[in-house]
CSV table of C-alpha atoms and ligand atoms in Angstrom, one decimal:
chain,number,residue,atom,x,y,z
B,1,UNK,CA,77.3,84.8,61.7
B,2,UNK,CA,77.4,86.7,64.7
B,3,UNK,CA,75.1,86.4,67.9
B,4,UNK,CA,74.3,88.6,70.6
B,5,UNK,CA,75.6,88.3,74.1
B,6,UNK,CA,74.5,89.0,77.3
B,7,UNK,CA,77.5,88.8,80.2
B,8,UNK,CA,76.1,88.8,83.4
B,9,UNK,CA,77.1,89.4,87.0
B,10,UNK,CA,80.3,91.1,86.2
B,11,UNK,CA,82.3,94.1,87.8
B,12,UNK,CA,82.6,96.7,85.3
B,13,UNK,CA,85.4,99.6,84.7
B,14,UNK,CA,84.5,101.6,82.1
B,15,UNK,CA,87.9,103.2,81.4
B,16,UNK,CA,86.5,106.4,81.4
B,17,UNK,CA,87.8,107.3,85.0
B,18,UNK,CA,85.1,106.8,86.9
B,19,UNK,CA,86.4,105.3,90.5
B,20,UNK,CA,84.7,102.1,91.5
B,21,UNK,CA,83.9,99.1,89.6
B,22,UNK,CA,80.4,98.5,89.3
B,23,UNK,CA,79.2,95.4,90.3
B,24,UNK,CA,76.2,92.6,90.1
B,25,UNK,CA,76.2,94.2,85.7
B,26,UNK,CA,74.8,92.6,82.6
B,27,UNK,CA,76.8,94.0,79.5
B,28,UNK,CA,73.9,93.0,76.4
B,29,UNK,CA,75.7,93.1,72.9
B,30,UNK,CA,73.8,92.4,69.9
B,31,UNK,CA,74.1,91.0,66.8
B,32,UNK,CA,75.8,94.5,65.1
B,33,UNK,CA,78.8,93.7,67.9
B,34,UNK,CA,77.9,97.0,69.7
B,35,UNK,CA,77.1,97.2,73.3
B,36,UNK,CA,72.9,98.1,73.3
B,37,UNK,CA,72.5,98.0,76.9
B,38,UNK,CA,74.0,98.3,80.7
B,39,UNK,CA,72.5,97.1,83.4
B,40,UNK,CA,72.2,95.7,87.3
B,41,UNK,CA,71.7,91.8,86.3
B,42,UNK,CA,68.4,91.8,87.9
B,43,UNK,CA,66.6,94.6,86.1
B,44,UNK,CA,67.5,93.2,83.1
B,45,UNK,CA,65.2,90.9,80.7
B,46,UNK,CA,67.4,89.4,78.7
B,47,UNK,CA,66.5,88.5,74.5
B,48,UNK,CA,66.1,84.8,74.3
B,49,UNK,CA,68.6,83.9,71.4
B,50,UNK,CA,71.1,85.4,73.4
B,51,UNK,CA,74.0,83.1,74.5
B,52,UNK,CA,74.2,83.9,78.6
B,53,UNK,CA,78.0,84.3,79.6
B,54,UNK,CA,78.1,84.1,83.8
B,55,UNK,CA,80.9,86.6,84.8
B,56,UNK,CA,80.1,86.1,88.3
B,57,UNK,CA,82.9,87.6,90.3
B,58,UNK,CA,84.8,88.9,87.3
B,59,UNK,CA,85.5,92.1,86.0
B,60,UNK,CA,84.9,93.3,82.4
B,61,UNK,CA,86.5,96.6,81.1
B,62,UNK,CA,87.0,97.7,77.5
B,63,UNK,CA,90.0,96.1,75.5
B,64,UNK,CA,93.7,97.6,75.6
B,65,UNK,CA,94.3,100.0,72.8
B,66,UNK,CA,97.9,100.2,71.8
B,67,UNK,CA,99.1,102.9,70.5
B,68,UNK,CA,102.2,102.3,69.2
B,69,UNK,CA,102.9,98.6,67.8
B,70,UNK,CA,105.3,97.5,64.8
B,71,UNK,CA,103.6,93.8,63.5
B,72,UNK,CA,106.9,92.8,61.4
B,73,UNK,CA,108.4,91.0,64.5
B,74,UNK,CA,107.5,89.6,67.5
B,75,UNK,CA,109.9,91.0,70.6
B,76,UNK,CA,112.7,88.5,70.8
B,77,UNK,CA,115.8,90.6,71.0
B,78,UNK,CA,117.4,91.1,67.7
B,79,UNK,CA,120.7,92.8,67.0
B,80,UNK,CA,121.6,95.1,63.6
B,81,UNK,CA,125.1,94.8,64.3
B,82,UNK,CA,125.1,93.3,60.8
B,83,UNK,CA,127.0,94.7,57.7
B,84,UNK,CA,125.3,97.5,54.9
B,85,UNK,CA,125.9,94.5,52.4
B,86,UNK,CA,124.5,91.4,54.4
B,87,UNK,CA,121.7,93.7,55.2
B,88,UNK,CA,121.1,94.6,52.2
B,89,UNK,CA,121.2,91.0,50.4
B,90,UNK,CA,119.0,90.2,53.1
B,91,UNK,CA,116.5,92.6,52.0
B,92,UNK,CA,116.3,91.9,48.4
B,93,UNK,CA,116.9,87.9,48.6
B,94,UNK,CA,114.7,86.9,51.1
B,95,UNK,CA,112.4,89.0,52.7
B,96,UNK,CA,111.5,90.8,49.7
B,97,UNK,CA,110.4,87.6,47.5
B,98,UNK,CA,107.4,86.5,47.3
B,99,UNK,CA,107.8,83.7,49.6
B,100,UNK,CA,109.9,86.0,52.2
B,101,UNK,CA,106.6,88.4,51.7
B,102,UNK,CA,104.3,85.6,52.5
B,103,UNK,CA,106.4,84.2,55.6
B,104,UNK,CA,105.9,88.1,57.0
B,105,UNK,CA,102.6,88.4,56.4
B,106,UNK,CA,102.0,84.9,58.3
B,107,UNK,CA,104.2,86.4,61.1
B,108,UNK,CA,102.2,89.9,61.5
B,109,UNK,CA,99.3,87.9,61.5
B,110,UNK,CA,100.0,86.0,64.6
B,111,UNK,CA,101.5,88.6,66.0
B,112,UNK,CA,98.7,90.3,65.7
B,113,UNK,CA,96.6,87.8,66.9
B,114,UNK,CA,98.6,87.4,69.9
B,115,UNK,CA,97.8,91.1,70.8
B,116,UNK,CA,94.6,90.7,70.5
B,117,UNK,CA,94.5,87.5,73.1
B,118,UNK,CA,96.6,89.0,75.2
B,119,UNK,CA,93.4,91.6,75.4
B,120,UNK,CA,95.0,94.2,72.9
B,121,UNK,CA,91.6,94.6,70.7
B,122,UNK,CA,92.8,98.0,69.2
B,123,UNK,CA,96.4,98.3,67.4
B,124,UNK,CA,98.1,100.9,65.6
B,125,UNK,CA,100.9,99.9,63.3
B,126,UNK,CA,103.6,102.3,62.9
B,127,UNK,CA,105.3,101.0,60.4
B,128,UNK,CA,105.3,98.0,58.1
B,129,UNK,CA,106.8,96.6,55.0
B,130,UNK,CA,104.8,96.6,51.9
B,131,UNK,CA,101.6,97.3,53.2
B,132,UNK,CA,101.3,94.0,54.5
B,133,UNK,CA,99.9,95.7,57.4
B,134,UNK,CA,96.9,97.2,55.2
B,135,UNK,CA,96.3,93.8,53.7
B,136,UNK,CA,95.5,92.1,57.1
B,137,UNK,CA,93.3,95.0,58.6
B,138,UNK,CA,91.9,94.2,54.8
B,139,UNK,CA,90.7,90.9,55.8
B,140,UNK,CA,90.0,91.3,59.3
B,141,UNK,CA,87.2,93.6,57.7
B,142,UNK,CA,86.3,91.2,55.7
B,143,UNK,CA,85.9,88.4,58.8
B,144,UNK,CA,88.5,85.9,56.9
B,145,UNK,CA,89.8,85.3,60.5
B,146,UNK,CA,89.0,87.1,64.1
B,147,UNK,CA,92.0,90.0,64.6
B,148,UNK,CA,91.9,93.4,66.5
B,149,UNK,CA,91.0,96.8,65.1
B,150,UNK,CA,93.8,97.8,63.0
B,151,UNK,CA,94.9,101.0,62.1
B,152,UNK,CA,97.8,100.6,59.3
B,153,UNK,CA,100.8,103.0,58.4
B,154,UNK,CA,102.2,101.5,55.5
B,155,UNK,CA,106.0,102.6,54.9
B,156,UNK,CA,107.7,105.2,57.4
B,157,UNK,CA,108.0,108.4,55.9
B,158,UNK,CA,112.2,109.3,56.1
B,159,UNK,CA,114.9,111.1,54.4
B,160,UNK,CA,118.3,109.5,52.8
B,161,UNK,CA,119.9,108.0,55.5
B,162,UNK,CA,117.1,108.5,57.7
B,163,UNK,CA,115.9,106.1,60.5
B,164,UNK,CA,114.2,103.0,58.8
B,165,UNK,CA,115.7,103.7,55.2
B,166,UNK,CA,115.9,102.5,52.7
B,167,UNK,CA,113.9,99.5,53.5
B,168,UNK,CA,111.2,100.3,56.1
B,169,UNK,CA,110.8,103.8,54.9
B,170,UNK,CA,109.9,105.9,51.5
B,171,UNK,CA,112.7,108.2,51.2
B,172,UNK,CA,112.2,112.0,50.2
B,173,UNK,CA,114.3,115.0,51.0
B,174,UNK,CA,112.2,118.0,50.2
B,175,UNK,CA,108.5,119.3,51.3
B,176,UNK,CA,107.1,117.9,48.2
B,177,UNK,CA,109.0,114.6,48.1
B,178,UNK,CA,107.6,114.2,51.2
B,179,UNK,CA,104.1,115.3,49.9
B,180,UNK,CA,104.7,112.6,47.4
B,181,UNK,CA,105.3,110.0,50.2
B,182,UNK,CA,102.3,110.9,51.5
B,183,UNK,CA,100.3,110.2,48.6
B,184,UNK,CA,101.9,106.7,48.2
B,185,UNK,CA,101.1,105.7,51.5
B,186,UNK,CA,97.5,107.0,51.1
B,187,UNK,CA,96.8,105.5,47.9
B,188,UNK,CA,98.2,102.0,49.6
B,189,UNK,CA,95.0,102.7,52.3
B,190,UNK,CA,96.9,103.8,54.9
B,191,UNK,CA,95.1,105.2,58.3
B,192,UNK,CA,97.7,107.1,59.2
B,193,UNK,CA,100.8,108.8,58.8
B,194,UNK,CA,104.4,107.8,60.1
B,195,UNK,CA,107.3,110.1,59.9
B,196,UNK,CA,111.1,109.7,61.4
B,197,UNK,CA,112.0,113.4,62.6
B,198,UNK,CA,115.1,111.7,64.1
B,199,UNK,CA,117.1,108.5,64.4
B,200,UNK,CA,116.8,105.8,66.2
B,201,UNK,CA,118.0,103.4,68.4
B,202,UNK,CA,118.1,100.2,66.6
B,203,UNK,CA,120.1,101.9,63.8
B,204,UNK,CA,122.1,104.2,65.1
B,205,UNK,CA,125.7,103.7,64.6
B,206,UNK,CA,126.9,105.8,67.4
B,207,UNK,CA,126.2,107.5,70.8
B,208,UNK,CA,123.9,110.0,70.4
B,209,UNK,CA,122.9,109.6,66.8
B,210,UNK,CA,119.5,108.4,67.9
B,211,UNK,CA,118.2,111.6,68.6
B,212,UNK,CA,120.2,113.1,65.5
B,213,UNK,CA,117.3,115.6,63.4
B,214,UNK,CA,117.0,114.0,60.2
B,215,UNK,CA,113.9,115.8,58.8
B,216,UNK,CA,113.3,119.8,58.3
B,217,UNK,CA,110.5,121.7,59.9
B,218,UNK,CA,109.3,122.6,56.2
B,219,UNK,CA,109.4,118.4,55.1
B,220,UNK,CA,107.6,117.7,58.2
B,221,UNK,CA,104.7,120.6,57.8
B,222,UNK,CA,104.3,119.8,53.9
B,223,UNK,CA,103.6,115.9,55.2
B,224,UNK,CA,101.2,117.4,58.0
B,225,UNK,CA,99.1,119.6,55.5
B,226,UNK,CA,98.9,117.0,52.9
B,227,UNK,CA,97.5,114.5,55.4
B,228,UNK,CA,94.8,116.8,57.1
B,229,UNK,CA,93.7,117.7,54.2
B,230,UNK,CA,92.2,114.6,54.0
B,231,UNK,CA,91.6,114.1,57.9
B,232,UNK,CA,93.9,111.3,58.5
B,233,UNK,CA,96.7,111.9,61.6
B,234,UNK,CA,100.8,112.2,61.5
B,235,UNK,CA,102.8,110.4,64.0
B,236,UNK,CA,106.2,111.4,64.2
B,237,UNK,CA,109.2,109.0,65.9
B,238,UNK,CA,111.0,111.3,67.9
B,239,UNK,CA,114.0,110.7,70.5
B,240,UNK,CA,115.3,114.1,71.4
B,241,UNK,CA,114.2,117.6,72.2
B,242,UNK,CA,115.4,119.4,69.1
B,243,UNK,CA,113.4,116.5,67.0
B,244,UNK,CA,110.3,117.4,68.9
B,245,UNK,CA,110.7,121.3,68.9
B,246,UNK,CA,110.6,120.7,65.3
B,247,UNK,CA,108.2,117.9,64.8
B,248,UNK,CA,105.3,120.2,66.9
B,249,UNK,CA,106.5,123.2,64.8
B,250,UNK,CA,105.5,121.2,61.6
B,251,UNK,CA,102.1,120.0,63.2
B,252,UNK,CA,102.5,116.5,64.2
B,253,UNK,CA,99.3,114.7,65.6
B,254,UNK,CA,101.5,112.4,67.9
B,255,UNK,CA,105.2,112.8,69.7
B,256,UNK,CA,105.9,108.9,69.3
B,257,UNK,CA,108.4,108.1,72.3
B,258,UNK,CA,109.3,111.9,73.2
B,259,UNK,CA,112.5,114.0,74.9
B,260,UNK,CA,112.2,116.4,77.5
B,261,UNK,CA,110.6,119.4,77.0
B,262,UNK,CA,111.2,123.0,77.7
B,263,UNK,CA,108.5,125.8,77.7
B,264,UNK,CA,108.4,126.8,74.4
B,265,UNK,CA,107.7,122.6,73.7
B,266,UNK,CA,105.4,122.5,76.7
B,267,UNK,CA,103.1,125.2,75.2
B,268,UNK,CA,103.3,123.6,71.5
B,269,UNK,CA,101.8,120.1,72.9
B,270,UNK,CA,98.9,121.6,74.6
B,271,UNK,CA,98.0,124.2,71.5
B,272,UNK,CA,99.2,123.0,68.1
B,273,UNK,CA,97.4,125.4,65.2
B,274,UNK,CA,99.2,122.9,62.7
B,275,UNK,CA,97.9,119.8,64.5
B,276,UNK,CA,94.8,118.4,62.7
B,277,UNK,CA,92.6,118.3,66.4
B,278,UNK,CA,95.0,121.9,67.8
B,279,UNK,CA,96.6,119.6,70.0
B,280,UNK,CA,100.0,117.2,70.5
B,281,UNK,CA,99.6,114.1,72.2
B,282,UNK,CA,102.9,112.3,73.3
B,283,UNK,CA,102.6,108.6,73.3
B,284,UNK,CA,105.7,107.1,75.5
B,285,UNK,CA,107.0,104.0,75.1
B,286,UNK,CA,109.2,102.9,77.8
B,287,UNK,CA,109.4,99.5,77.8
B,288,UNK,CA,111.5,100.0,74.5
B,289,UNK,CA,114.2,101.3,75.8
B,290,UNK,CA,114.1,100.0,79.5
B,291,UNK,CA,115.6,97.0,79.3
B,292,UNK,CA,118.6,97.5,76.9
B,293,UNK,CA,119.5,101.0,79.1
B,294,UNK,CA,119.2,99.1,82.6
B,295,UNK,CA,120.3,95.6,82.3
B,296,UNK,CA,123.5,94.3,82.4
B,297,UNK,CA,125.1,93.6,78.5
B,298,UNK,CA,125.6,90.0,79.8
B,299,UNK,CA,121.7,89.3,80.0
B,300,UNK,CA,120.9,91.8,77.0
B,301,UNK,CA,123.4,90.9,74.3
B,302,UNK,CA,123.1,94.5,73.1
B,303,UNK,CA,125.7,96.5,71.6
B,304,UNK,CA,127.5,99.4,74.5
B,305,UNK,CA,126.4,102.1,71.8
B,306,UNK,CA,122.9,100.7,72.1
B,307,UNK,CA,123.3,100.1,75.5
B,308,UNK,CA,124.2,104.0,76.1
B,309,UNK,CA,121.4,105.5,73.5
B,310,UNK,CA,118.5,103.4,75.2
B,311,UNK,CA,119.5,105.2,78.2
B,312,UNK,CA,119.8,108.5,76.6
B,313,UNK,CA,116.9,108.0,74.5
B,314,UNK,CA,115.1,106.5,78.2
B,315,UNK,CA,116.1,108.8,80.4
B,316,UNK,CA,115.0,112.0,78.5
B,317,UNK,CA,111.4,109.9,77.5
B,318,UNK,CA,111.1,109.6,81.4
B,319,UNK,CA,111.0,113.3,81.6
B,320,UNK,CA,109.1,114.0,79.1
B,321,UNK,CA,106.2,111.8,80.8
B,322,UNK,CA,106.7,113.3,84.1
B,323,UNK,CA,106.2,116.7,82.4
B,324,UNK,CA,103.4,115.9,80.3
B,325,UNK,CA,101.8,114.3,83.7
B,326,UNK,CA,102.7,117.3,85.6
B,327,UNK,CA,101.9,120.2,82.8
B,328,UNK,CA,98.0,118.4,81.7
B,329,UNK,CA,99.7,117.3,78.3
B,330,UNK,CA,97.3,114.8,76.4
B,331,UNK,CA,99.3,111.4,76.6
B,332,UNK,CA,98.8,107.8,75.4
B,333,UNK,CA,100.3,105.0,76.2
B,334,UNK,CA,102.3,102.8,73.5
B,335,UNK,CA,104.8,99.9,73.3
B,336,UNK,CA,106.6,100.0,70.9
B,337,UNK,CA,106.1,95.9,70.5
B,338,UNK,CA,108.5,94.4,67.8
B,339,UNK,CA,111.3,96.0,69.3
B,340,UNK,CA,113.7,93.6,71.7
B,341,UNK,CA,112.2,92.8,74.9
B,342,UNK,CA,109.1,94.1,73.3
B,343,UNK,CA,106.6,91.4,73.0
B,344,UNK,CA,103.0,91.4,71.8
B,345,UNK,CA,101.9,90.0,74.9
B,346,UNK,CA,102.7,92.5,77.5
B,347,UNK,CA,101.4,95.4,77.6
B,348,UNK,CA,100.3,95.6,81.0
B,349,UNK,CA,104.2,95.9,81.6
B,350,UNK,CA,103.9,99.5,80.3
B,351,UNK,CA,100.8,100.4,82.2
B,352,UNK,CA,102.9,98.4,85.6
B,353,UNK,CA,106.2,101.1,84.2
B,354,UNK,CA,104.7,104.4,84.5
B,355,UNK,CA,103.0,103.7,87.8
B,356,UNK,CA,106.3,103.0,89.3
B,357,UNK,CA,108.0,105.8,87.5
B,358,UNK,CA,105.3,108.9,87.8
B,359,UNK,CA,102.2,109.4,90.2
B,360,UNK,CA,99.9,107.4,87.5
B,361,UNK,CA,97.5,105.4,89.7
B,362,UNK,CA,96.1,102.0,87.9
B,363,UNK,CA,92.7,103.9,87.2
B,364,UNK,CA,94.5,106.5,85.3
B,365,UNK,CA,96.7,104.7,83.9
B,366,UNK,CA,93.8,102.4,82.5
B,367,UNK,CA,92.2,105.0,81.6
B,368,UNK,CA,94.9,106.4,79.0
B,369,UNK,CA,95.2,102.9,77.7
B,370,UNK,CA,91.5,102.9,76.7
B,371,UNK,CA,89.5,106.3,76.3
B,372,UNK,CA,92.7,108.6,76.1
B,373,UNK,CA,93.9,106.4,73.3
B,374,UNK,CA,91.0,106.0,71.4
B,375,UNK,CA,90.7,110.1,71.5
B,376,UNK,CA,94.0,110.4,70.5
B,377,UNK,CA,93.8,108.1,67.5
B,378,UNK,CA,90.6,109.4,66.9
B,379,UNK,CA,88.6,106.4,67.6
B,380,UNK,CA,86.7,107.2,70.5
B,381,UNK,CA,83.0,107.4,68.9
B,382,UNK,CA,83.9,103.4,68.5
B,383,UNK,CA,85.5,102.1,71.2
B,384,UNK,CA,87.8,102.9,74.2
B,385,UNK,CA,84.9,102.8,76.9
B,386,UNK,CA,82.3,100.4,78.0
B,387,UNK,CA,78.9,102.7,76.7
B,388,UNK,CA,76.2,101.8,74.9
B,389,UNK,CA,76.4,102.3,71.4
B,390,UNK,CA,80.2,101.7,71.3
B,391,UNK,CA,82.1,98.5,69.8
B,392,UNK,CA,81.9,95.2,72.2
B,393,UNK,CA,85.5,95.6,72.4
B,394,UNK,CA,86.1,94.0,76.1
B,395,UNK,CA,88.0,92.2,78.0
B,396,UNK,CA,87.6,90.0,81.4
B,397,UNK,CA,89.7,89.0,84.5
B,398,UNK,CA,89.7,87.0,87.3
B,399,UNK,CA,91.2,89.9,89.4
B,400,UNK,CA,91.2,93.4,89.4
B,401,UNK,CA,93.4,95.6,87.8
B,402,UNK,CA,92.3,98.0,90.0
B,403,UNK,CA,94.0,97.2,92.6
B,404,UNK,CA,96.7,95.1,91.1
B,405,UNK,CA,97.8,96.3,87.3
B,406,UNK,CA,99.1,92.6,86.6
B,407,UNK,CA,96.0,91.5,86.2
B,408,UNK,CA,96.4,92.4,83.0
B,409,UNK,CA,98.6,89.8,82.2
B,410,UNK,CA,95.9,87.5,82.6
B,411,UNK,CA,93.2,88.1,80.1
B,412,UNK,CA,90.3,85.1,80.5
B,413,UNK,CA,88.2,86.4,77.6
B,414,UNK,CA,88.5,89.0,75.0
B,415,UNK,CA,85.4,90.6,72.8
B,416,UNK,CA,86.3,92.1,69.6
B,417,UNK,CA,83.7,94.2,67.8
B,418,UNK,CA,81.4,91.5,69.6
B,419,UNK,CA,82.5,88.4,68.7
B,420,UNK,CA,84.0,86.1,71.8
B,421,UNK,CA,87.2,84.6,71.9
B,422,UNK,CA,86.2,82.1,75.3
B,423,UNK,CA,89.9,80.7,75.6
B,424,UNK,CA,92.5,83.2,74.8
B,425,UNK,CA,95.5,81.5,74.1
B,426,UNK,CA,98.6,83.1,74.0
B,427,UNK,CA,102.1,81.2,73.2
B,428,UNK,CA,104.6,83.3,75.8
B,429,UNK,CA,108.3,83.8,75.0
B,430,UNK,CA,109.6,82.4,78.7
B,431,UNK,CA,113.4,83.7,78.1
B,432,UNK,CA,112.0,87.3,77.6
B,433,UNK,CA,109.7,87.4,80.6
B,434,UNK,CA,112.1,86.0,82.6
B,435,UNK,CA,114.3,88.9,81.8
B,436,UNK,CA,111.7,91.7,81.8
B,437,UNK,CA,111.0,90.1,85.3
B,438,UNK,CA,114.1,91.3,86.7
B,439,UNK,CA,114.6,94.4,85.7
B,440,UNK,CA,112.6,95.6,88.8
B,441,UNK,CA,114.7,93.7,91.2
B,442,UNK,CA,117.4,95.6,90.8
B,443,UNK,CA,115.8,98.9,91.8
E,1,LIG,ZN1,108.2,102.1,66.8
């Protein structure tokens, strides 16, 4: 089924931080879908069943890895200003039938699909309904249609009451509830582990609840050694400093979002005994909160107590990234797609954030959007650079993102695990850029 490729005359960034492009380079990748060899275009004998792509002019580097996606919807801005009881009938009468499963599963799939166009050729899913997010990475293995690398979830991990309960979360409220949670989720073929150490946003019912601590130090350690123990990673939602005292204290793998540190935190991130690698990444996710905390209630349509936690939540995340920039803190780079505002599409405009907001120049910031990530998730002897041996996982421009990070935004062909996708075609949501666009005008 699959053929080998050689691209020629390309610009390459490897995303491992090296500074310049190279240029006048033939990327060969063979029939396996891994890159075999790297070359200048005219030392390079090329295998004669190989389809020739001419890059001339073009840059290739490896495919966005996104850290921190939700598949279940697709960005347009959604409010849950709804009622427990509508909510709730909701739930049980149409999304969790089997034709309100099936309509979801359609709906991750494309969304997933429109990552992966978009150049997004790496995903990890945080949090799903009913494993629908295993049965897709399922199939993708299986070549029933051409997605990105997924790395599934499952179910969030939360207490009673907790952020995503009852339906996006398994509920337990002691260390081996929680253990019990984990071995659900495990025996559903999760990758990872997602836990709520603290509330959230887009359920919290008033100011300042989103960063409420929800789950104890002991839950959140019992989860941690029942998932190393068989090598697979914890990410914990977090939205205030407390929540991440106590999520590092317990031996999370990944702050997801993140609150301002002090010193105590500082030193947890960088040397985690409880962590399964003796280390805390964070993995930001501006964009999430951005929009809802800056723009005006009239263009949002948000709620003022969700107006006033996205800021809380934003401004203390902003911190948190300058200090983890500043103090050599491992750090990611996520979007937290799904969420309003939050499309599938986009994420360049998270890459574009933190070099406006901290000294992140387009190399670094490329750089933690390919091989940081893929270290991080614990992918990296796969994919995240352009080396031989890796996964074809690539994608090309016209432009270069070097020097301006939008060309991002404009992805003319994506590779996944070698196999070409020559048109990328992804359907935008025009209302949403729009208003995404003007958030920077009014700096
Ligand atoms: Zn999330």
């Amino acid at each position: 089924m699959k053929t080998g490729y050689a691209l020629h005359n390309c610009h390459i960034i490897y995303g491992d931080g090296k500074k310049f492009a190279d240029t006048n380079m033939t990327i060969l990748v063979n029939e396996q879908g891994r890159i075999h060899q790297i070359e200048k275009t005219s030392n390079l004998v090329v295998p004669s069943h190989y389809e020739s792509i001419d890059l001339t002019g073009n840059y290739v580097m490896p495919g966005l890895i996104n850290a921190h996606v939700h598949l279940f919807a697709d960005g347009k801005p959604f409010t849950l200003s709804v009622s427990e009881k509508l909510l709730n009938f909701a739930f049980h009468h149409l999304l969790d039938t089997s034709i309100g499963r099936r309509i979801l599963k359609k709906r991750m799939k494309k969304n997933a699909i429109t990552a992966l166009h978009s150049g997004v050729t790496t995903m990890r899913s945080v949090g799903e309904f009913f494993y629908k997010d295993v049965e897709l990475r399922e199939e993708i293995h299986a070549h029933k249609f051409v997605g990105p690398n997924l790395l599934t979830a499952g179910y969030f991990l939360s207490v009673t009451g907790g952020h995503g309960a009852p339906y996006l979360a398994l509920v337990g409220d002691s260390p081996w509830e929680a253990r019990r949670n984990v071995r659900i989720n495990v025996k559903h073929g999760v990758d990872l582990i997602k836990i709520c150490v603290t509330g959230g946003v887009t359920d919290a019912k008033m100011v300042g609840e989103a960063g409420r601590l929800q789950m104890t130090e002991d839950e959140v350690a019992a989860i941690c050694e029942e998932a190393h123990k068989i090598g697979i990673r914890v990410a914990a939602h977090v939205e205030s400093t407390e929540g991440v005292r106590v999520a590092l204290k317990g031996g999370v793998d990944t702050i997801e979002h993140g609150a301002e540190m002090d010193e105590e935190i500082i030193s947890l991130y960088k040397c985690n005994p409880r962590a399964l690698k003796g280390y805390t990444a964070l993995i930001p996710t501006l964009q999430a909160d951005y929009p809802s905390a800056k723009l005006d209630l009239s263009l949002t349509k948000v709620s003022e107590t969700v107006q006033e936690n996205s800021r809380l939540v934003y401004d203390s995340m902003l911190a948190s990234v300058r200090q983890a920039v500043e103090h050599g803190i491992k750090m990611g780079i996520g979007t937290d797609a799904a969420m309003p505002f939050v499309t599938h599409y986009d994420m360049w405009r998270e890459l574009d954030h933190l070099m406006r907001k901290t000294s992140l120049d387009s190399l670094q910031v490329i750089e933690k959007a390919t091989k940081t990530n893929a270290e991080i998730l614990g992918i990296d002897h796969l994919t995240g650079t352009i080396e031989m041996g890796k996964r074809a996982d690539l994608i090309v421009m016209d432009h270069n993102p070097l020097e301006n990070i939008k060309a991002l935004s404009n992805i003319t062909m994506v590779m996944v695990n070698g196999q070409l996708i020559k048109n990328p075609n992804v359907n935008k949501m025009k209302e949403v850029d729009d208003l995404l666009d003007l958030v920077w005008s009014n700096e």
